[in-house]
Amino acid sequence: MSKNYGPEYVRAIAPYQAGKPIAEVAREFGLDEEAIVKLASNENPFGVPPSAVQAMTAAAADLGRYPDANGFDLKGALSKRYDVPAEWITLGNGSNDILEIAAHAFVERGQSVVYSQYSFAVYALATQGVGARHIVVPAKDYGHDLPAMLAAIQEDTRLVFIANPNNPTGTFIPAADIQAFLDKVPAGVVVVLDEAYNEFLAEENQFESAEWVKKYPNLLVSRTFSKAYGLAGLRVGFGIAQPALTDLMNRIRQPFNVNSMAQAAAIAALNDKAFLKQSATNNAAGYQQFTEAFDKLGLQYVPSYGNFVLVKVGNDLAAGARVNLALLKQGVIVRPVGNYGLPEWLRISIGLPQENAVLIAALTKALAQ
Ligand SMILES: *Cc1c(COP(=O)(O)O)cnc(C)c1O
């Protein structure tokens, strides 16, 4: 008998399932890498902004040195953009890092964390990673049921995760509902508002959550450069919160968690308004392209506010896996979401018009089989 290493709560973790890399699908299915369309990880179909490439090339000359552990320039740019003091910002190796740091900084083993059914998989991982108790609140219309989440908070709850828009369902919570929630949450409970897809929201849905941080000392807003800014491979995200939270997070954070290239690229991307606009415009058009096709195919989907759509591809529990396989054979990678308890559904990222067309043709064929 081999010995069981580590605590039981670590052994119980179900590892994160990432989207399949293009090279792996090419190998497995004997396909040409060039011909593969990947719409699986909510990446920016325009790739990395040229402005960021330029900044990285310049930063490369200095890679012999450690990065700025305090991220002075990037925090300065973010501080200006969001009108908060630089000391209120925590940089993360992707915003996943921010979510992890929050769990480590604010939750003790045995205490509880509240999040919604069908919300981002990392909430469960971060909770389990510190040996905390999960309180998973049933979703309402595939989105967060904030009144139920409020009611679910226990004496020992230290953290609540809210994704807005949510991944993998794409649902959106209006500003008034979140504020009503923040007004009632006990002061000792930290609320993480994860806004990874914020930049894709139409103007009428935008609100400045960074402003709320000034009013709510228990609010941590989390943002990322991975989606609309096109820097998923670099791993940069950040949190905004008052010093009472930020100070603790900075003790847990690894000193050099965001590398020099990433810091330089993030500043360039943050200032590249044209790239951001291009991404949002393409996304809105692609959403229309997808939903028109799904309507024609008679497929149910959850109205999405992100850069992806959750679509129901059959009524049996094997539907998602079956259609996913049929798509892979045609060189199209999407995300099965059985691990989220949604085995009849697929999550499909919005790509360039031509990529979307390939997906629609492949899906039509897969459903006819
Ligand atoms: C993609 C995503 C993130 C961001 O992940 P990074 O670590 O910043 O790449 C965070 N939250 C949600 C809900 C996401 O979908």
Short mmCIF file of C-alpha atoms and ligand atoms in Angstrom, two decimals:
data_model
loop_
_atom_site.label_atom_id
_atom_site.label_comp_id
_atom_site.label_asym_id
_atom_site.label_seq_id
_atom_site.Cartn_x
_atom_site.Cartn_y
_atom_site.Cartn_z
CA MET A 1 0.00 0.00 0.00
CA SER A 2 1.38 3.38 -0.92
CA LYS A 3 1.09 6.15 1.59
CA ASN A 4 -1.51 8.89 1.12
CA TYR A 5 0.34 12.18 0.99
CA GLY A 6 -1.18 15.53 1.79
CA PRO A 7 -4.44 16.49 3.44
CA GLU A 8 -7.70 14.80 2.50
CA TYR A 9 -9.12 18.08 1.14
CA VAL A 10 -6.27 18.32 -1.37
CA ARG A 11 -6.66 14.69 -2.47
CA ALA A 12 -10.37 15.39 -3.07
CA ILE A 13 -9.69 18.17 -5.61
CA ALA A 14 -10.91 17.44 -9.14
CA PRO A 15 -8.23 19.02 -11.36
CA TYR A 16 -9.23 21.93 -13.64
CA GLN A 17 -10.08 20.81 -17.16
CA ALA A 18 -8.60 23.25 -19.62
CA GLY A 19 -9.52 23.53 -23.30
CA LYS A 20 -7.58 21.16 -25.51
CA PRO A 21 -4.54 22.82 -27.14
CA ILE A 22 -4.58 22.95 -30.95
CA ALA A 23 -1.42 20.81 -31.27
CA GLU A 24 -2.94 18.04 -29.14
CA VAL A 25 -6.13 17.86 -31.23
CA ALA A 26 -4.05 17.87 -34.43
CA ARG A 27 -2.03 14.88 -33.15
CA GLU A 28 -5.03 12.96 -31.82
CA PHE A 29 -7.23 13.33 -34.88
CA GLY A 30 -4.54 13.43 -37.57
CA LEU A 31 -5.46 16.98 -38.61
CA ASP A 32 -3.48 19.91 -39.94
CA GLU A 33 -2.88 22.46 -37.15
CA GLU A 34 -3.58 25.31 -39.59
CA ALA A 35 -7.06 23.99 -40.32
CA ILE A 36 -8.12 23.74 -36.69
CA VAL A 37 -10.52 26.28 -35.23
CA LYS A 38 -10.30 26.70 -31.45
CA LEU A 39 -13.34 28.24 -29.81
CA ALA A 40 -12.81 26.64 -26.43
CA SER A 41 -11.15 28.98 -23.94
CA ASN A 42 -12.81 32.38 -24.45
CA GLU A 43 -9.58 33.74 -25.89
CA ASN A 44 -9.45 36.86 -28.03
CA PRO A 45 -9.72 35.81 -31.69
CA PHE A 46 -7.52 38.75 -32.72
CA GLY A 47 -4.73 37.33 -30.57
CA VAL A 48 -2.26 39.58 -28.81
CA PRO A 49 -2.51 43.33 -29.60
CA PRO A 50 0.44 44.53 -31.73
CA SER A 51 0.95 47.36 -29.22
CA ALA A 52 1.61 44.75 -26.53
CA VAL A 53 4.05 42.84 -28.74
CA GLN A 54 6.00 46.03 -29.20
CA ALA A 55 6.09 46.68 -25.45
CA MET A 56 7.25 43.11 -24.79
CA THR A 57 10.03 43.34 -27.35
CA ALA A 58 11.33 46.40 -25.54
CA ALA A 59 10.96 44.72 -22.13
CA ALA A 60 12.80 41.60 -23.32
CA ALA A 61 16.13 43.43 -23.15
CA ASP A 62 15.83 43.60 -19.37
CA LEU A 63 14.77 40.01 -18.63
CA GLY A 64 18.03 39.30 -16.81
CA ARG A 65 16.58 41.24 -13.91
CA TYR A 66 13.71 40.36 -11.62
CA PRO A 67 10.41 42.04 -12.40
CA ASP A 68 9.23 45.01 -10.33
CA ALA A 69 7.68 43.19 -7.37
CA ASN A 70 5.36 46.13 -6.75
CA GLY A 71 4.37 46.58 -10.39
CA PHE A 72 4.79 50.34 -10.04
CA ASP A 73 4.09 51.31 -13.66
CA LEU A 74 1.20 48.91 -14.22
CA LYS A 75 -0.45 49.81 -10.93
CA GLY A 76 0.03 53.46 -11.82
CA ALA A 77 -1.75 52.98 -15.15
CA LEU A 78 -4.57 51.01 -13.49
CA SER A 79 -4.87 53.56 -10.71
CA LYS A 80 -5.40 56.28 -13.30
CA ARG A 81 -7.80 54.23 -15.38
CA TYR A 82 -10.00 53.23 -12.41
CA ASP A 83 -9.52 56.31 -10.24
CA VAL A 84 -8.37 54.41 -7.16
CA PRO A 85 -5.08 54.70 -5.22
CA ALA A 86 -2.32 52.42 -6.53
CA GLU A 87 -2.14 50.86 -3.03
CA TRP A 88 -5.62 49.45 -3.57
CA ILE A 89 -4.47 47.26 -6.45
CA THR A 90 -3.15 43.71 -6.23
CA LEU A 91 -1.56 42.25 -9.34
CA GLY A 92 -2.09 38.58 -10.15
CA ASN A 93 -0.61 35.93 -12.40
CA GLY A 94 -3.91 35.96 -14.25
CA SER A 95 -7.01 36.73 -12.25
CA ASN A 96 -7.09 33.07 -11.22
CA ASP A 97 -4.19 34.07 -9.00
CA ILE A 98 -6.32 36.83 -7.44
CA LEU A 99 -9.10 34.32 -6.68
CA GLU A 100 -6.58 31.91 -5.11
CA ILE A 101 -4.90 34.65 -3.11
CA ALA A 102 -8.29 35.79 -1.80
CA ALA A 103 -9.12 32.28 -0.58
CA HIS A 104 -5.73 31.99 1.16
CA ALA A 105 -5.85 35.47 2.65
CA PHE A 106 -9.42 35.49 3.97
CA VAL A 107 -10.52 31.92 4.68
CA GLU A 108 -9.40 29.46 7.33
CA ARG A 109 -9.65 25.71 6.98
CA GLY A 110 -13.14 24.57 7.99
CA GLN A 111 -14.79 27.94 7.37
CA SER A 112 -17.20 28.32 4.47
CA VAL A 113 -17.27 29.94 1.04
CA VAL A 114 -20.45 30.73 -0.91
CA TYR A 115 -20.75 30.59 -4.69
CA SER A 116 -23.35 29.70 -7.29
CA GLN A 117 -24.08 26.46 -9.09
CA TYR A 118 -22.80 26.69 -12.70
CA SER A 119 -20.30 29.41 -11.77
CA PHE A 120 -16.58 29.50 -12.63
CA ALA A 121 -14.76 26.23 -11.78
CA VAL A 122 -11.88 28.03 -10.06
CA TYR A 123 -14.17 29.06 -7.14
CA ALA A 124 -14.53 25.42 -6.15
CA LEU A 125 -10.80 24.80 -6.59
CA ALA A 126 -9.76 27.85 -4.54
CA THR A 127 -12.22 26.90 -1.79
CA GLN A 128 -11.04 23.33 -1.64
CA GLY A 129 -7.40 24.36 -1.81
CA VAL A 130 -7.65 25.95 1.63
CA GLY A 131 -9.76 23.15 3.09
CA ALA A 132 -12.86 25.34 3.36
CA ARG A 133 -16.48 24.23 3.17
CA HIS A 134 -18.38 24.82 -0.10
CA ILE A 135 -21.84 26.33 0.05
CA VAL A 136 -23.08 25.99 -3.52
CA VAL A 137 -26.31 27.90 -4.10
CA PRO A 138 -28.67 26.59 -6.81
CA ALA A 139 -28.65 28.79 -9.91
CA LYS A 140 -31.72 30.64 -11.15
CA ASP A 141 -32.16 30.60 -14.94
CA TYR A 142 -28.50 29.48 -15.16
CA GLY A 143 -27.34 32.61 -13.33
CA HIS A 144 -26.65 33.76 -9.77
CA ASP A 145 -29.61 33.88 -7.38
CA LEU A 146 -28.29 36.70 -5.17
CA PRO A 147 -31.14 36.68 -2.59
CA ALA A 148 -30.60 32.93 -2.15
CA MET A 149 -26.83 33.45 -1.90
CA LEU A 150 -27.39 36.08 0.78
CA ALA A 151 -29.63 33.70 2.70
CA ALA A 152 -27.00 30.94 2.36
CA ILE A 153 -24.31 32.92 4.21
CA GLN A 154 -23.47 31.24 7.53
CA GLU A 155 -21.80 32.40 10.72
CA ASP A 156 -18.50 30.98 9.47
CA THR A 157 -18.73 32.25 5.88
CA ARG A 158 -15.74 34.43 4.99
CA LEU A 159 -15.92 34.71 1.22
CA VAL A 160 -18.53 34.95 -1.55
CA PHE A 161 -17.60 34.57 -5.21
CA ILE A 162 -19.76 36.32 -7.83
CA ALA A 163 -18.98 36.12 -11.55
CA ASN A 164 -20.47 38.91 -13.64
CA PRO A 165 -20.87 38.02 -16.47
CA ASN A 166 -20.69 34.40 -15.40
CA ASN A 167 -18.64 31.69 -17.09
CA PRO A 168 -19.75 29.16 -18.42
CA THR A 169 -23.36 30.39 -18.66
CA GLY A 170 -22.83 34.00 -19.81
CA THR A 171 -25.50 35.40 -17.49
CA PHE A 172 -25.36 38.99 -16.25
CA ILE A 173 -26.45 40.64 -12.99
CA PRO A 174 -27.56 44.30 -13.25
CA ALA A 175 -25.78 46.89 -11.09
CA ALA A 176 -28.79 47.53 -8.84
CA ASP A 177 -29.03 43.85 -7.84
CA ILE A 178 -25.35 43.66 -6.92
CA GLN A 179 -25.56 46.85 -4.88
CA ALA A 180 -28.62 45.57 -3.05
CA PHE A 181 -26.61 42.43 -2.25
CA LEU A 182 -23.56 44.39 -1.08
CA ASP A 183 -25.77 46.53 1.16
CA LYS A 184 -26.96 43.45 3.04
CA VAL A 185 -23.88 41.20 3.20
CA PRO A 186 -22.42 41.00 6.74
CA ALA A 187 -19.37 43.28 7.04
CA GLY A 188 -17.03 40.38 7.88
CA VAL A 189 -17.71 38.57 4.62
CA VAL A 190 -15.46 39.41 1.67
CA VAL A 191 -17.26 39.59 -1.68
CA VAL A 192 -15.17 38.85 -4.77
CA LEU A 193 -16.79 40.38 -7.83
CA ASP A 194 -15.12 38.61 -10.74
CA GLU A 195 -15.57 40.72 -13.88
CA ALA A 196 -13.40 38.83 -16.37
CA TYR A 197 -15.77 39.68 -19.24
CA ASN A 198 -16.64 43.25 -18.25
CA GLU A 199 -15.11 44.83 -21.35
CA PHE A 200 -17.55 42.96 -23.61
CA LEU A 201 -20.62 44.51 -22.00
CA ALA A 202 -22.72 46.89 -24.05
CA GLU A 203 -22.50 50.47 -22.85
CA GLU A 204 -25.93 50.44 -21.21
CA ASN A 205 -24.82 47.52 -19.00
CA GLN A 206 -21.47 48.99 -17.96
CA PHE A 207 -21.02 50.28 -14.44
CA GLU A 208 -17.90 51.31 -12.58
CA SER A 209 -17.58 48.68 -9.89
CA ALA A 210 -14.22 50.20 -8.88
CA GLU A 211 -16.28 53.12 -7.51
CA TRP A 212 -18.17 50.71 -5.25
CA VAL A 213 -14.88 49.63 -3.68
CA LYS A 214 -14.76 53.10 -2.10
CA LYS A 215 -18.10 52.45 -0.42
CA TYR A 216 -17.74 48.76 0.52
CA PRO A 217 -14.59 47.82 2.52
CA ASN A 218 -15.40 44.12 2.04
CA LEU A 219 -15.54 44.26 -1.78
CA LEU A 220 -12.77 42.91 -4.00
CA VAL A 221 -13.21 43.53 -7.73
CA SER A 222 -11.27 41.16 -9.96
CA ARG A 223 -10.35 41.87 -13.58
CA THR A 224 -8.17 40.22 -16.20
CA PHE A 225 -6.09 40.94 -19.29
CA SER A 226 -6.80 37.44 -20.62
CA LYS A 227 -10.05 38.03 -22.46
CA ALA A 228 -10.84 41.35 -24.18
CA TYR A 229 -7.20 42.52 -23.94
CA GLY A 230 -5.90 39.40 -25.70
CA LEU A 231 -3.13 38.44 -23.24
CA ALA A 232 -4.31 35.02 -21.97
CA GLY A 233 -0.92 33.37 -22.45
CA LEU A 234 0.93 36.04 -20.46
CA ARG A 235 -1.13 35.66 -17.27
CA VAL A 236 -2.02 39.09 -15.90
CA GLY A 237 -4.99 40.04 -13.78
CA PHE A 238 -5.62 42.38 -10.89
CA GLY A 239 -7.81 43.02 -7.90
CA ILE A 240 -9.13 46.32 -6.55
CA ALA A 241 -9.98 46.59 -2.85
CA GLN A 242 -9.43 48.85 0.13
CA PRO A 243 -6.12 48.49 2.06
CA ALA A 244 -7.65 46.28 4.77
CA LEU A 245 -8.02 43.56 2.14
CA THR A 246 -5.15 44.49 -0.17
CA ASP A 247 -2.59 44.45 2.66
CA LEU A 248 -3.46 40.86 3.50
CA MET A 249 -3.46 39.77 -0.13
CA ASN A 250 0.00 41.23 -0.61
CA ARG A 251 1.32 39.06 2.22
CA ILE A 252 0.06 35.91 0.51
CA ARG A 253 0.99 36.94 -3.02
CA GLN A 254 4.30 35.68 -4.38
CA PRO A 255 6.59 38.72 -4.70
CA PHE A 256 7.31 38.21 -8.42
CA ASN A 257 3.98 36.75 -9.51
CA VAL A 258 3.66 38.96 -12.60
CA ASN A 259 6.69 38.88 -14.91
CA SER A 260 8.26 41.93 -16.58
CA MET A 261 6.98 41.19 -20.09
CA ALA A 262 3.47 40.77 -18.76
CA GLN A 263 3.61 44.05 -16.85
CA ALA A 264 4.83 45.92 -19.95
CA ALA A 265 2.29 44.28 -22.26
CA ALA A 266 -0.59 44.95 -19.89
CA ILE A 267 0.17 48.68 -19.80
CA ALA A 268 0.24 48.79 -23.60
CA ALA A 269 -3.00 46.82 -23.90
CA LEU A 270 -4.72 48.97 -21.28
CA ASN A 271 -3.96 52.06 -23.37
CA ASP A 272 -4.92 50.42 -26.68
CA LYS A 273 -8.52 51.62 -26.88
CA ALA A 274 -8.76 50.75 -30.59
CA PHE A 275 -7.95 47.08 -29.96
CA LEU A 276 -10.51 46.85 -27.17
CA LYS A 277 -13.17 48.43 -29.35
CA GLN A 278 -12.37 46.10 -32.24
CA SER A 279 -12.70 43.10 -29.89
CA ALA A 280 -16.05 44.23 -28.49
CA THR A 281 -17.46 45.04 -31.94
CA ASN A 282 -16.38 41.68 -33.37
CA ASN A 283 -17.85 39.95 -30.34
CA ALA A 284 -21.26 41.59 -30.71
CA ALA A 285 -21.39 40.63 -34.40
CA GLY A 286 -20.26 37.07 -33.66
CA TYR A 287 -22.91 36.71 -30.96
CA GLN A 288 -25.54 37.61 -33.51
CA GLN A 289 -24.04 35.20 -36.04
CA PHE A 290 -24.13 32.35 -33.50
CA THR A 291 -27.56 32.98 -32.05
CA GLU A 292 -29.17 33.35 -35.49
CA ALA A 293 -27.67 29.98 -36.45
CA PHE A 294 -28.76 28.36 -33.16
CA ASP A 295 -32.28 29.69 -33.68
CA LYS A 296 -32.32 28.19 -37.17
CA LEU A 297 -31.08 24.86 -35.81
CA GLY A 298 -33.75 25.01 -33.09
CA LEU A 299 -31.11 24.92 -30.33
CA GLN A 300 -31.73 26.37 -26.88
CA TYR A 301 -29.00 28.73 -25.62
CA VAL A 302 -28.50 30.95 -22.60
CA PRO A 303 -28.44 34.64 -23.61
CA SER A 304 -24.80 35.62 -23.10
CA TYR A 305 -23.07 38.82 -22.05
CA GLY A 306 -19.58 37.36 -22.49
CA ASN A 307 -17.49 36.26 -25.48
CA PHE A 308 -19.01 32.77 -25.57
CA VAL A 309 -22.41 31.08 -25.72
CA LEU A 310 -23.72 28.08 -23.77
CA VAL A 311 -25.83 26.04 -26.16
CA LYS A 312 -27.85 22.87 -25.57
CA VAL A 313 -26.95 20.31 -28.22
CA GLY A 314 -29.25 17.45 -27.20
CA ASN A 315 -31.54 16.14 -24.50
CA ASP A 316 -29.60 13.11 -23.30
CA LEU A 317 -26.73 13.14 -20.82
CA ALA A 318 -24.22 12.09 -23.49
CA ALA A 319 -25.18 14.85 -25.95
CA GLY A 320 -22.40 17.31 -25.06
CA ALA A 321 -19.66 14.67 -25.25
CA ARG A 322 -21.05 13.19 -28.46
CA VAL A 323 -21.38 16.46 -30.35
CA ASN A 324 -18.01 17.61 -28.98
CA LEU A 325 -16.34 14.51 -30.45
CA ALA A 326 -18.08 15.05 -33.80
CA LEU A 327 -16.77 18.63 -33.80
CA LEU A 328 -13.22 17.58 -32.87
CA LYS A 329 -13.19 15.16 -35.81
CA GLN A 330 -13.97 18.15 -38.03
CA GLY A 331 -11.16 20.16 -36.45
CA VAL A 332 -13.30 22.41 -34.25
CA ILE A 333 -12.47 22.66 -30.55
CA VAL A 334 -15.19 23.84 -28.16
CA ARG A 335 -15.70 23.26 -24.43
CA PRO A 336 -17.81 20.42 -23.07
CA VAL A 337 -19.25 21.41 -19.69
CA GLY A 338 -20.21 18.09 -18.15
CA ASN A 339 -17.83 18.91 -15.28
CA TYR A 340 -20.12 21.87 -14.51
CA GLY A 341 -23.15 19.57 -14.35
CA LEU A 342 -24.25 20.62 -17.84
CA PRO A 343 -23.69 17.42 -19.90
CA GLU A 344 -26.27 18.34 -22.58
CA TRP A 345 -24.53 21.64 -23.32
CA LEU A 346 -21.41 23.01 -24.99
CA ARG A 347 -19.72 26.33 -24.36
CA ILE A 348 -18.58 27.93 -27.60
CA SER A 349 -16.29 30.96 -27.68
CA ILE A 350 -17.01 33.69 -30.21
CA GLY A 351 -14.30 33.87 -32.87
CA LEU A 352 -13.71 35.75 -36.10
CA PRO A 353 -16.63 35.67 -38.58
CA GLN A 354 -14.93 32.97 -40.68
CA GLU A 355 -14.20 30.81 -37.60
CA ASN A 356 -17.79 31.18 -36.46
CA ALA A 357 -18.96 30.07 -39.91
CA VAL A 358 -16.77 26.95 -39.70
CA LEU A 359 -18.27 26.14 -36.28
CA ILE A 360 -21.83 26.61 -37.54
CA ALA A 361 -21.24 24.33 -40.54
CA ALA A 362 -19.53 21.69 -38.38
CA LEU A 363 -22.26 21.84 -35.73
CA THR A 364 -24.98 21.53 -38.36
CA LYS A 365 -23.24 18.43 -39.71
CA ALA A 366 -22.65 16.98 -36.25
CA LEU A 367 -26.31 17.35 -35.29
CA ALA A 368 -27.46 15.68 -38.50
CA GLN A 369 -25.43 12.53 -37.74
C1 LIG B 1 -11.37 33.48 -17.88
C2 LIG B 1 -11.90 33.80 -16.53
C3 LIG B 1 -11.09 34.38 -15.59
C4 LIG B 1 -9.73 34.85 -15.95
O1 LIG B 1 -8.76 33.95 -15.88
P1 LIG B 1 -7.25 34.48 -15.95
O2 LIG B 1 -6.59 33.75 -14.86
O3 LIG B 1 -7.25 35.94 -15.72
O4 LIG B 1 -6.77 34.11 -17.30
C5 LIG B 1 -11.60 34.72 -14.36
N1 LIG B 1 -12.89 34.51 -14.07
C6 LIG B 1 -13.72 33.97 -14.97
C7 LIG B 1 -15.14 33.82 -14.63
C8 LIG B 1 -13.24 33.59 -16.21
O5 LIG B 1 -14.06 33.03 -17.09
#
